[in-house]
mmCIF file of C-alpha atoms and ligand atoms in Angstrom:
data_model
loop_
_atom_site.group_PDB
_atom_site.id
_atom_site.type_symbol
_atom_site.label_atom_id
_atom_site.label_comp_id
_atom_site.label_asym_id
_atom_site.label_seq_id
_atom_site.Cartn_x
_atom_site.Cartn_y
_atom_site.Cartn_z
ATOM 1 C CA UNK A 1 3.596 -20.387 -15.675
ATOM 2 C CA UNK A 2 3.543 -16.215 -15.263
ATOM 3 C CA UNK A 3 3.750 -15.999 -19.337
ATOM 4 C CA UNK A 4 7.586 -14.437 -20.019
ATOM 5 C CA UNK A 5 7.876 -10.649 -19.707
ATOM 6 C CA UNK A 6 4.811 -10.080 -17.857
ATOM 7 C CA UNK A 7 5.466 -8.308 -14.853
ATOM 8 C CA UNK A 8 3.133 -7.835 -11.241
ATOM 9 C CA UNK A 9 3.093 -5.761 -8.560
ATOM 10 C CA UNK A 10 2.390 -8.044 -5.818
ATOM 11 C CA UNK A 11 4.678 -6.707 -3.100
ATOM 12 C CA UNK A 12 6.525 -3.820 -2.537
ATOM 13 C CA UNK A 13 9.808 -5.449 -3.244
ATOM 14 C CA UNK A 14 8.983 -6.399 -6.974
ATOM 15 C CA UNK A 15 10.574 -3.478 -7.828
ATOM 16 C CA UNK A 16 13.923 -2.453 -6.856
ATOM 17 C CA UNK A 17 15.039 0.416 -5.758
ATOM 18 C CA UNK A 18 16.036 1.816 -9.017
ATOM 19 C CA UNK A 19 12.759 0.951 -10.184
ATOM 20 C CA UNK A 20 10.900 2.182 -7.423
ATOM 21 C CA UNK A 21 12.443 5.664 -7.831
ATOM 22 C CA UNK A 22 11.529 5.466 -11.299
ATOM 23 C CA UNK A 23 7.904 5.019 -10.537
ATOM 24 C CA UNK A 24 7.521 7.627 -8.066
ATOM 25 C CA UNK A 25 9.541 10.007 -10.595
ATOM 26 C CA UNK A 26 6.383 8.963 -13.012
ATOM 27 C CA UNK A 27 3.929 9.365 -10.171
ATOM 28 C CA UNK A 28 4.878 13.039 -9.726
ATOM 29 C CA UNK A 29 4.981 13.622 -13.872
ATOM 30 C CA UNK A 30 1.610 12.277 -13.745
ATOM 31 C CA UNK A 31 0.435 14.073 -10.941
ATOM 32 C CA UNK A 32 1.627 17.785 -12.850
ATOM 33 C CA UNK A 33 -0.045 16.492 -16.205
ATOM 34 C CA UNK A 34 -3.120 14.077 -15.262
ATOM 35 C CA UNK A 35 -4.720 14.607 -18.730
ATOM 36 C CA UNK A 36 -1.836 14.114 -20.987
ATOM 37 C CA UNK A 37 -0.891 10.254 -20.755
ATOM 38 C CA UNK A 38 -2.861 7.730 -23.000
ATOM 39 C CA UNK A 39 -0.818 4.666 -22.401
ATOM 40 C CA UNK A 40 -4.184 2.710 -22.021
ATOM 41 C CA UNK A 41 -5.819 3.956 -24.901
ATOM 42 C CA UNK A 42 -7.907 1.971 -26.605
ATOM 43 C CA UNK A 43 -9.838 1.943 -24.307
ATOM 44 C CA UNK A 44 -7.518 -1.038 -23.235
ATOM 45 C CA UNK A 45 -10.196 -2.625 -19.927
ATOM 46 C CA UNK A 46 -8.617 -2.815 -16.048
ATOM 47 C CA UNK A 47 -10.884 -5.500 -14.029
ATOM 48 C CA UNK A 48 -11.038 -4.253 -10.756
ATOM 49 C CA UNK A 49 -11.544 -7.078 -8.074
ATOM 50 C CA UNK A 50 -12.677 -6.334 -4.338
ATOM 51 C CA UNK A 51 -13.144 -9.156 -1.878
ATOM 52 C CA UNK A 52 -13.046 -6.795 0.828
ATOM 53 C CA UNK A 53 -14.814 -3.167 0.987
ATOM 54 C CA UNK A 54 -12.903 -0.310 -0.591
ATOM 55 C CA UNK A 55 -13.507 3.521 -0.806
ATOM 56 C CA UNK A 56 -10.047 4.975 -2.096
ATOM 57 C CA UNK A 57 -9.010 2.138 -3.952
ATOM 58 C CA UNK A 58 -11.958 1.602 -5.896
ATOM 59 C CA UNK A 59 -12.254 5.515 -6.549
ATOM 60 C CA UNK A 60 -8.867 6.276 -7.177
ATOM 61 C CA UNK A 61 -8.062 3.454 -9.710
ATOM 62 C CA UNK A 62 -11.434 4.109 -11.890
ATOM 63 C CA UNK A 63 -10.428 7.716 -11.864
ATOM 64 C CA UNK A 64 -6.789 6.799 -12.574
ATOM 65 C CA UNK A 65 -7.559 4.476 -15.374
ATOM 66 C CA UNK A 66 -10.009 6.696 -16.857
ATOM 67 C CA UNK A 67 -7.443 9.281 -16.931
ATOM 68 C CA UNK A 68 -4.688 7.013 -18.653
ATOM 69 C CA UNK A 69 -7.447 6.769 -21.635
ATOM 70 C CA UNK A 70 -8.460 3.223 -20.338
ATOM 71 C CA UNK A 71 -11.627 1.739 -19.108
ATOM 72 C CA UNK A 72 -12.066 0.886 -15.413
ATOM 73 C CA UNK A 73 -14.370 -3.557 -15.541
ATOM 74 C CA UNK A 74 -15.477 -3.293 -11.769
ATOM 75 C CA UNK A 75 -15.661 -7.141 -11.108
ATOM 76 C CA UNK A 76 -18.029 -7.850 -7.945
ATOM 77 C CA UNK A 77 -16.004 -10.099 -5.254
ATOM 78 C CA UNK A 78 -18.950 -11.763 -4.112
ATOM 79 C CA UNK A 79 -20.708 -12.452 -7.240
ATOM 80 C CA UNK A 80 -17.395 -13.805 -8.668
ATOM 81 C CA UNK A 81 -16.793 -15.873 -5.617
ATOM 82 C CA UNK A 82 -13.269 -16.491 -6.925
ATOM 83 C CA UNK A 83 -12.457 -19.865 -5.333
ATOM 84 C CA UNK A 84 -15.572 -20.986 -4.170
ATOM 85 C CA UNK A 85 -17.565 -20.699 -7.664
ATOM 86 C CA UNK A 86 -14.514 -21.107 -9.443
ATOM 87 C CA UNK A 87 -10.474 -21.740 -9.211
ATOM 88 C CA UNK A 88 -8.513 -18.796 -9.062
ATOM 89 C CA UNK A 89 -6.692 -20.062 -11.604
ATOM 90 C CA UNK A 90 -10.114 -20.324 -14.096
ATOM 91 C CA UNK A 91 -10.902 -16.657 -12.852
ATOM 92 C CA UNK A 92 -7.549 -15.805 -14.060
ATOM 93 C CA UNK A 93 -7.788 -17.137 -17.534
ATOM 94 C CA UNK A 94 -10.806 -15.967 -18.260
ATOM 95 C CA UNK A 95 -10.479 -12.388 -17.058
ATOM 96 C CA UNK A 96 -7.025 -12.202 -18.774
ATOM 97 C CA UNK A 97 -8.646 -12.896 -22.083
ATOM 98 C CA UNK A 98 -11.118 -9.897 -21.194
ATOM 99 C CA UNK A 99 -8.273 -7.188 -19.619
ATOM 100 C CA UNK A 100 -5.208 -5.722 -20.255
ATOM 101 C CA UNK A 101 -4.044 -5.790 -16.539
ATOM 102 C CA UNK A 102 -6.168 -7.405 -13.164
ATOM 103 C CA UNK A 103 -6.662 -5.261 -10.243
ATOM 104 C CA UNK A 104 -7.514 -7.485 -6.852
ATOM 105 C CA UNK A 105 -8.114 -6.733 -3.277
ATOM 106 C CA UNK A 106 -8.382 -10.304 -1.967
ATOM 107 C CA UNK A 107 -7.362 -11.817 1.487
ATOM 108 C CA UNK A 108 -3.975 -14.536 1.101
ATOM 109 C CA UNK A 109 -1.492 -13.253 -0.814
ATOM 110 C CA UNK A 110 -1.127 -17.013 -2.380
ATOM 111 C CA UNK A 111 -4.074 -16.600 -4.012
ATOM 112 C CA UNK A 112 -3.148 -13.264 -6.232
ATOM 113 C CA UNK A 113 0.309 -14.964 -6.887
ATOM 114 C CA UNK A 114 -1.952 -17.592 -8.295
ATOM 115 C CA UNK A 115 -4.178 -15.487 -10.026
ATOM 116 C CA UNK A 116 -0.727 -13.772 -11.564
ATOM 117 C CA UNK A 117 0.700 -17.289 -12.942
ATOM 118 C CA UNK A 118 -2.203 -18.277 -14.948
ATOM 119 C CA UNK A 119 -3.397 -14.608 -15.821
ATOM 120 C CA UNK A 120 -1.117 -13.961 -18.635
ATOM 121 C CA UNK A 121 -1.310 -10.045 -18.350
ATOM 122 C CA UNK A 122 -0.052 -7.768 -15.268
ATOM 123 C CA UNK A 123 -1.762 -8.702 -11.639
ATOM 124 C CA UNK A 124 -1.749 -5.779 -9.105
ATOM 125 C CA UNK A 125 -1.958 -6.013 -5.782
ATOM 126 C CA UNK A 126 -4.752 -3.751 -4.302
ATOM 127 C CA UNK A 127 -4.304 -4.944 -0.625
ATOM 128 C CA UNK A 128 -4.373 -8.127 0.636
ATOM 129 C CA UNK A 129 -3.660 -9.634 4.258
ATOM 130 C CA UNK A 130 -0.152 -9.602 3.783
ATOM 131 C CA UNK A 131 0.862 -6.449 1.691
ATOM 132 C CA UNK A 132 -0.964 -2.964 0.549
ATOM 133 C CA UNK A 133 2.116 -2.183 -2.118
ATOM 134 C CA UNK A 134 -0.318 0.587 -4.213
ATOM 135 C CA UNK A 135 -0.352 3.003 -0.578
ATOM 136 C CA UNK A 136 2.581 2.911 0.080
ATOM 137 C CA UNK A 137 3.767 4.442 -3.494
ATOM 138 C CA UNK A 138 1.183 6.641 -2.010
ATOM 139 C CA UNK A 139 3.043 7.475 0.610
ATOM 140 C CA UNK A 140 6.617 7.509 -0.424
ATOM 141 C CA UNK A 141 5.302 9.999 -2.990
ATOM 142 C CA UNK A 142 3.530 11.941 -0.189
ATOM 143 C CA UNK A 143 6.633 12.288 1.979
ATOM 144 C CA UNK A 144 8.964 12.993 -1.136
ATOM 145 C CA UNK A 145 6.447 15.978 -1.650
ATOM 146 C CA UNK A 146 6.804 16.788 1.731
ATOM 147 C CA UNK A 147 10.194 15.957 2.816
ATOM 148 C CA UNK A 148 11.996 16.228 -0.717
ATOM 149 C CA UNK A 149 13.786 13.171 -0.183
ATOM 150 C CA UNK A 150 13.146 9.800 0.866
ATOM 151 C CA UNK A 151 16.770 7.903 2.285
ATOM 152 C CA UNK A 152 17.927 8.771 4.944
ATOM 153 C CA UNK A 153 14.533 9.784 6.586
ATOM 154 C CA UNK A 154 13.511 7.928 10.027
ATOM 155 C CA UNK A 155 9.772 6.553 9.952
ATOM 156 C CA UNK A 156 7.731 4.894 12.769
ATOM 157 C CA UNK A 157 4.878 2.402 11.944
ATOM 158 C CA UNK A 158 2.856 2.288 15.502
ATOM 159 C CA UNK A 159 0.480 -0.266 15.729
ATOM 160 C CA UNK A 160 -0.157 -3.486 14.354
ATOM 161 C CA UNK A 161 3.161 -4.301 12.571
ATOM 162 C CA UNK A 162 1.916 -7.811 11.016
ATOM 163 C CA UNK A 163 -0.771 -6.498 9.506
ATOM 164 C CA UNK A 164 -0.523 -5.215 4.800
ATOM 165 C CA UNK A 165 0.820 -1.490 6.023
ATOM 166 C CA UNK A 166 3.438 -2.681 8.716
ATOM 167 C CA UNK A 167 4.581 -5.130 6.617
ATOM 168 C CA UNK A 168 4.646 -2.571 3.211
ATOM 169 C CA UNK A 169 6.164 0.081 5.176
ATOM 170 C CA UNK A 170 9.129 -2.556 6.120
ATOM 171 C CA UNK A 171 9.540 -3.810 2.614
ATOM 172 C CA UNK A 172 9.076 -0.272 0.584
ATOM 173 C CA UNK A 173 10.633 2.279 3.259
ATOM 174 C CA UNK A 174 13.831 0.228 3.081
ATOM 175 C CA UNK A 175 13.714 -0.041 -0.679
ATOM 176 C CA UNK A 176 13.585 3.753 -0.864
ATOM 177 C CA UNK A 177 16.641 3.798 1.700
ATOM 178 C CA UNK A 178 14.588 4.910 4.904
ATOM 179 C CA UNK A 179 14.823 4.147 8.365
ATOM 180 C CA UNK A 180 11.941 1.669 9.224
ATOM 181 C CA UNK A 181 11.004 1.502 13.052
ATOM 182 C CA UNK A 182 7.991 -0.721 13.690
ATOM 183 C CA UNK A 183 6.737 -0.188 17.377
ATOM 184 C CA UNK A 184 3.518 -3.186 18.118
ATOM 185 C CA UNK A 185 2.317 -5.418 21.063
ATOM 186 C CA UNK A 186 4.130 -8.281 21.809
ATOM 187 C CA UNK A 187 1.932 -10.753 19.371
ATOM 188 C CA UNK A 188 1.691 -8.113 16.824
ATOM 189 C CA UNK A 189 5.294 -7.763 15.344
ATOM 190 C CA UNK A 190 6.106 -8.487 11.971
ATOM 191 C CA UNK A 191 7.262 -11.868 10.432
ATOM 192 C CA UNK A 192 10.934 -12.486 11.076
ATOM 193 C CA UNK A 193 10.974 -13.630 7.193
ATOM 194 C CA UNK A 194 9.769 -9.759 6.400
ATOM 195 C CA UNK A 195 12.066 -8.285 8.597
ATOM 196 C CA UNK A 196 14.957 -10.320 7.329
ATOM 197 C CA UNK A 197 13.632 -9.446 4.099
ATOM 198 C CA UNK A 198 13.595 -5.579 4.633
ATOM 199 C CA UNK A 199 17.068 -5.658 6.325
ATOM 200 C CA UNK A 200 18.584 -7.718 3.282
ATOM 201 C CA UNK A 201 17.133 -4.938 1.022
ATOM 202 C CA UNK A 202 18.178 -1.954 3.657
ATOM 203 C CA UNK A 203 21.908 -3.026 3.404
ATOM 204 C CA UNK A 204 22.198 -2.053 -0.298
ATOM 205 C CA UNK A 205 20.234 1.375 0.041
ATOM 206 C CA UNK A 206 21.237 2.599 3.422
ATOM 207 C CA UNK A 207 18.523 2.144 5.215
ATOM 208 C CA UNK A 208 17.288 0.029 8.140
ATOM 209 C CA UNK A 209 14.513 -1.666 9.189
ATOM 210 C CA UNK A 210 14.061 -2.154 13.640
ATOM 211 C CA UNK A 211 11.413 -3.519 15.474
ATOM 212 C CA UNK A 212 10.360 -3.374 19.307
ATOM 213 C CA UNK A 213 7.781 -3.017 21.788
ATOM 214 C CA UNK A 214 8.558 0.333 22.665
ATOM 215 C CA UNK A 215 6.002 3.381 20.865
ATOM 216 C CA UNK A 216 8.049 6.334 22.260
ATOM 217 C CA UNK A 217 11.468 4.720 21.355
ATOM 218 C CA UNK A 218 10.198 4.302 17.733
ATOM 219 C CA UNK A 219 8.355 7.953 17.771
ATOM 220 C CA UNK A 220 11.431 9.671 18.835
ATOM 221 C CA UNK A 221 13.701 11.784 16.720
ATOM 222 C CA UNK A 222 11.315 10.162 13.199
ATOM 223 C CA UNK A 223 10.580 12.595 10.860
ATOM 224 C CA UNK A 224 7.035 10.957 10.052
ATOM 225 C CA UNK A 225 4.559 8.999 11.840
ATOM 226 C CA UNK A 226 2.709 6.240 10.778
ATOM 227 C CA UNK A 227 -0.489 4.500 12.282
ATOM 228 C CA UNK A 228 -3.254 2.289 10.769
ATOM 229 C CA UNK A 229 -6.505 0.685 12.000
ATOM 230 C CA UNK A 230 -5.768 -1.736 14.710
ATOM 231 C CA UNK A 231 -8.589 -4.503 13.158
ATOM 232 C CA UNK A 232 -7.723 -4.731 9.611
ATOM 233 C CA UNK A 233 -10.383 -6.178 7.363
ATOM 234 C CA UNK A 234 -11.212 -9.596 8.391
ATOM 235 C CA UNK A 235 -9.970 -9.396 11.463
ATOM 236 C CA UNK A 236 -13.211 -7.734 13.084
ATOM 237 C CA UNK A 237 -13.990 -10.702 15.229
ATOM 238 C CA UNK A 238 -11.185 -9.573 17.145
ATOM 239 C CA UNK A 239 -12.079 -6.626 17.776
ATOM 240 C CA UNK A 240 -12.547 -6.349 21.549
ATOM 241 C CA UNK A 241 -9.232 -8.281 22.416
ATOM 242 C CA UNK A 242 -7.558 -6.010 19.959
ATOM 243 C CA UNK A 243 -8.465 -2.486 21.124
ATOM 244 C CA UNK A 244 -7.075 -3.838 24.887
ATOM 245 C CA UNK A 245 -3.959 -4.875 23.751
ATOM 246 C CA UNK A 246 -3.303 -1.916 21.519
ATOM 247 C CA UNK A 247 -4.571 0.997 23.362
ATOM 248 C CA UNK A 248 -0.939 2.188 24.400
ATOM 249 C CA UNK A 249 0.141 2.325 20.949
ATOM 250 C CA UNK A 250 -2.298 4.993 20.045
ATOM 251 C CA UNK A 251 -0.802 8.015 18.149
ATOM 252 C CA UNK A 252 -1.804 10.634 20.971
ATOM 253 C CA UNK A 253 -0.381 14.442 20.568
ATOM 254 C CA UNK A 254 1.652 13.378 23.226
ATOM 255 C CA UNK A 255 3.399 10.569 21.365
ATOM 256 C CA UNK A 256 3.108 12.643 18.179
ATOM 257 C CA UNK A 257 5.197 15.180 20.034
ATOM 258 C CA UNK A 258 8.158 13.061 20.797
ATOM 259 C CA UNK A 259 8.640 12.844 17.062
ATOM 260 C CA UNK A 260 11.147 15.814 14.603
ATOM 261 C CA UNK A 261 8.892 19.533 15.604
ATOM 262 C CA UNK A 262 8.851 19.204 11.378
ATOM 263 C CA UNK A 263 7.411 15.794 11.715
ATOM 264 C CA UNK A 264 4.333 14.627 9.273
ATOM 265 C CA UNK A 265 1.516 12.203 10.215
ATOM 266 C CA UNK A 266 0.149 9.299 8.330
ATOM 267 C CA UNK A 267 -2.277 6.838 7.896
ATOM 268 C CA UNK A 268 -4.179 5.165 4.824
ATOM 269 C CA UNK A 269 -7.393 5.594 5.753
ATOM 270 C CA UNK A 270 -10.046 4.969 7.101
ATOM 271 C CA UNK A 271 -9.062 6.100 10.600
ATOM 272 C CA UNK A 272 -10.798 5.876 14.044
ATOM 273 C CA UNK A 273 -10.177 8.838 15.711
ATOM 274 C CA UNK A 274 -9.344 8.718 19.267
ATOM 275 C CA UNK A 275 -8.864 4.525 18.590
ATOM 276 C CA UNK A 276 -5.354 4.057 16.837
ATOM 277 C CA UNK A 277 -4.766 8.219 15.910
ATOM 278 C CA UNK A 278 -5.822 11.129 17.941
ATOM 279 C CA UNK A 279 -8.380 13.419 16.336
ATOM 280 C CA UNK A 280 -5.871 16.578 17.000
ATOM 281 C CA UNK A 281 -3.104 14.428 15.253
ATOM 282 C CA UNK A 282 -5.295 13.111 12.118
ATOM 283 C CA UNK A 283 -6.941 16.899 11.307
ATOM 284 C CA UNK A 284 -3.689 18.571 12.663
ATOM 285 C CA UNK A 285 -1.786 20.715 10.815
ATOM 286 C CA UNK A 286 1.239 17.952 10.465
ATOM 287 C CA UNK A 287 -1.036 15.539 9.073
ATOM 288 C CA UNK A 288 -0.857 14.832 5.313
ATOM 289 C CA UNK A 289 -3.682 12.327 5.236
ATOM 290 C CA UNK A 290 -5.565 13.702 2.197
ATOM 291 C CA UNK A 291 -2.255 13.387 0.009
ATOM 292 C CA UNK A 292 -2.056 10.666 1.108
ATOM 293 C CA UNK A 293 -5.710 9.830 -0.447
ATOM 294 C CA UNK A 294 -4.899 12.055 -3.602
ATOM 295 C CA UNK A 295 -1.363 10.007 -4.467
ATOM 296 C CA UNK A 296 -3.149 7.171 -4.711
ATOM 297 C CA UNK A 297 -4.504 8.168 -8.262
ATOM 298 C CA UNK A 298 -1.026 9.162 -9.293
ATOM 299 C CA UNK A 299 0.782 6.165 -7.943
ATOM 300 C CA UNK A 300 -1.298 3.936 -9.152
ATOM 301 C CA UNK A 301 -1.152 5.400 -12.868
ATOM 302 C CA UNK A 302 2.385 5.053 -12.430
ATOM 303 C CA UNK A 303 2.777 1.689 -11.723
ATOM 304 C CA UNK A 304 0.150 0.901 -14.777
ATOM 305 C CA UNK A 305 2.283 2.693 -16.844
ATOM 306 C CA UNK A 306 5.502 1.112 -15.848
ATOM 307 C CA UNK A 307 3.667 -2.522 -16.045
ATOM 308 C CA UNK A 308 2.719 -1.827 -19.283
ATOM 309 C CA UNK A 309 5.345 0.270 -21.305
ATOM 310 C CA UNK A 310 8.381 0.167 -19.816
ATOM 311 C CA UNK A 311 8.667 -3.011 -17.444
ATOM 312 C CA UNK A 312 10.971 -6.133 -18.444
ATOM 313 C CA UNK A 313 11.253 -9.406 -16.839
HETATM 314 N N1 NVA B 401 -4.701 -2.521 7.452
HETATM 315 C C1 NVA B 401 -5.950 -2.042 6.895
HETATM 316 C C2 NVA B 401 -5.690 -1.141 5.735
HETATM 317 C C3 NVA B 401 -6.933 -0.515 5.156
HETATM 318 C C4 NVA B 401 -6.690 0.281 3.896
HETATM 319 C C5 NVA B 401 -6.803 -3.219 6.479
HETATM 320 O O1 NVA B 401 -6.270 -4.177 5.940
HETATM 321 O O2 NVA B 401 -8.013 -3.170 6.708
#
């Protein structure tokens, strides 16, 4: 019941390539001119929604829609208590009588494509357990800035590949036409379905999206690096078992150095240094980390922008 020609950013594949290329053209408009675009003026409201913690996200969408002439509604997770105190689809009704577009960081992605069918304005997703769609406009725009192109380009993803990023980098790296290598424990792959999915949407761009066992296969020859966290949020009773099984896959300066001598480092943040990333990799001088943080601001404006002026369904 998503009312007709609303559109959501729920996973990285919601917009096609075409569109995707459009947004990070935006992004970088944006990020020249931050002051200059008013398409929320009004001040048209945002509601923000964390269920988990947040540092960048929270930051760099009230600074983002502040900056698009809009006004940032932090909505409290907990005090919400969106499907305990009430349905998601109540929560949804009522905040899309309040906001021009909903902002949530929740756990299953079923419950923001819920909260998108009965919202009746644009639902973005701001990371849930599946997908984390916002970064990785992040990071396409980081490695455009870097790299000055985007197919073609070989990237690794070392580390937990069924977690939000391994999955986003599958789904959004092959949309832009890269070549997606996911290295993770056996027990940590991604989803056939979101492999199948990536590949499907890799044979119209040109990319391709492989996954293995194997760190230094995947690390070799890329022209950027990827790690994240090896306990995502809500996974921290894990914790122990997880730092065993992934210590391997650690992004060391050795692994780093099997990678293109040009080669950048990523990783969303936050980051345990000498856990999933090396401390000489992380504050290295290949490491792009804090664009990473910046183009979140910029990405994210884009996408509002596109949901709002120029986005048909
Ligand atoms: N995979 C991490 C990303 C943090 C931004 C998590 O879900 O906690």
């Amino acid at each position: 019941m998503s009312a007709p020609g609303i559109r959501h950013f729920l996973a990285d594949d919601d917009l096609t390539p075409e569109e995707q290329a459009r947004v990070l053209d935006l992004a970088f408009e944006l990020k020249q001119a931050p002051y200059d675009a008013k398409p929320l003026a009004g001040p048209r409201t945002v509601a923000m929604i964390f269920d988990k913690q947040t540092l960048r996200t929270q930051a760099s969408f009230a600074a983002g829609i502040a900056e698009l002439g809009g006004y940032p509604m932090l909505v409290d997770g907990a005090l919400a208590g969106i499907g305990v105190r009430e349905s998601v689809s109540d929560v949804a009704q009522v905040l899309g009588r309040q906001a021009s577009v909903i902002v949530w960081r929740t756990f299953a992605q079923t419950r923001l494509e819920e909260m998108a069918r009965y919202a009746g304005v644009p639902v973005v997703n701001a990371l849930t357990d599946e997908f984390h769609p916002c970064q990785l406009l992040a990071d396409l725009l980081t490695v455009r800035e870097h790299k000055q192109q985007l197919a073609g380009l070989t990237v690794a993803f070392v580390g937990d590949g069924a977690s939000n990023m391994g999955n986003s980098w599958l789904l959004a790296g092959a949309t832009a036409g890269m070549h997606v290598r996911i290295a993770s424990p056996e027990g940590y792959l991604p989803d056939a379905e979101i492999v199948e999915r990536a590949a499907k949407i890799a044979a119209t761009t040109g990319g391709s999206a492989t996954t293995g066992t194997d760190a230094i296969a995947a690390v070799t020859g890329a022209d950027v690096v990827v790690t994240d966290t090896w306990i995502s949020m809500g996974k921290e009773e894990e914790a122990e078992a997880r730092a065993a099984v992934f210590a391997p896959y650690s992004l060391t300066t050795e692994l780093f150095d099997r990678a293109k001598p040009d080669a950048i480092a990523m990783h969303c943040l936050p980051a345990y240094r000498g856990k999933e990333i090396d401390a000489e990799v992380l504050d290295g001088p290949q490491s792009v980390v804090w664009d990473e943080a910046e183009n979140r601001r910029h990405a994210q404006k884009a996408i509002l922008t596109f949901l709002m002026e120029e986005a048909t369904s």
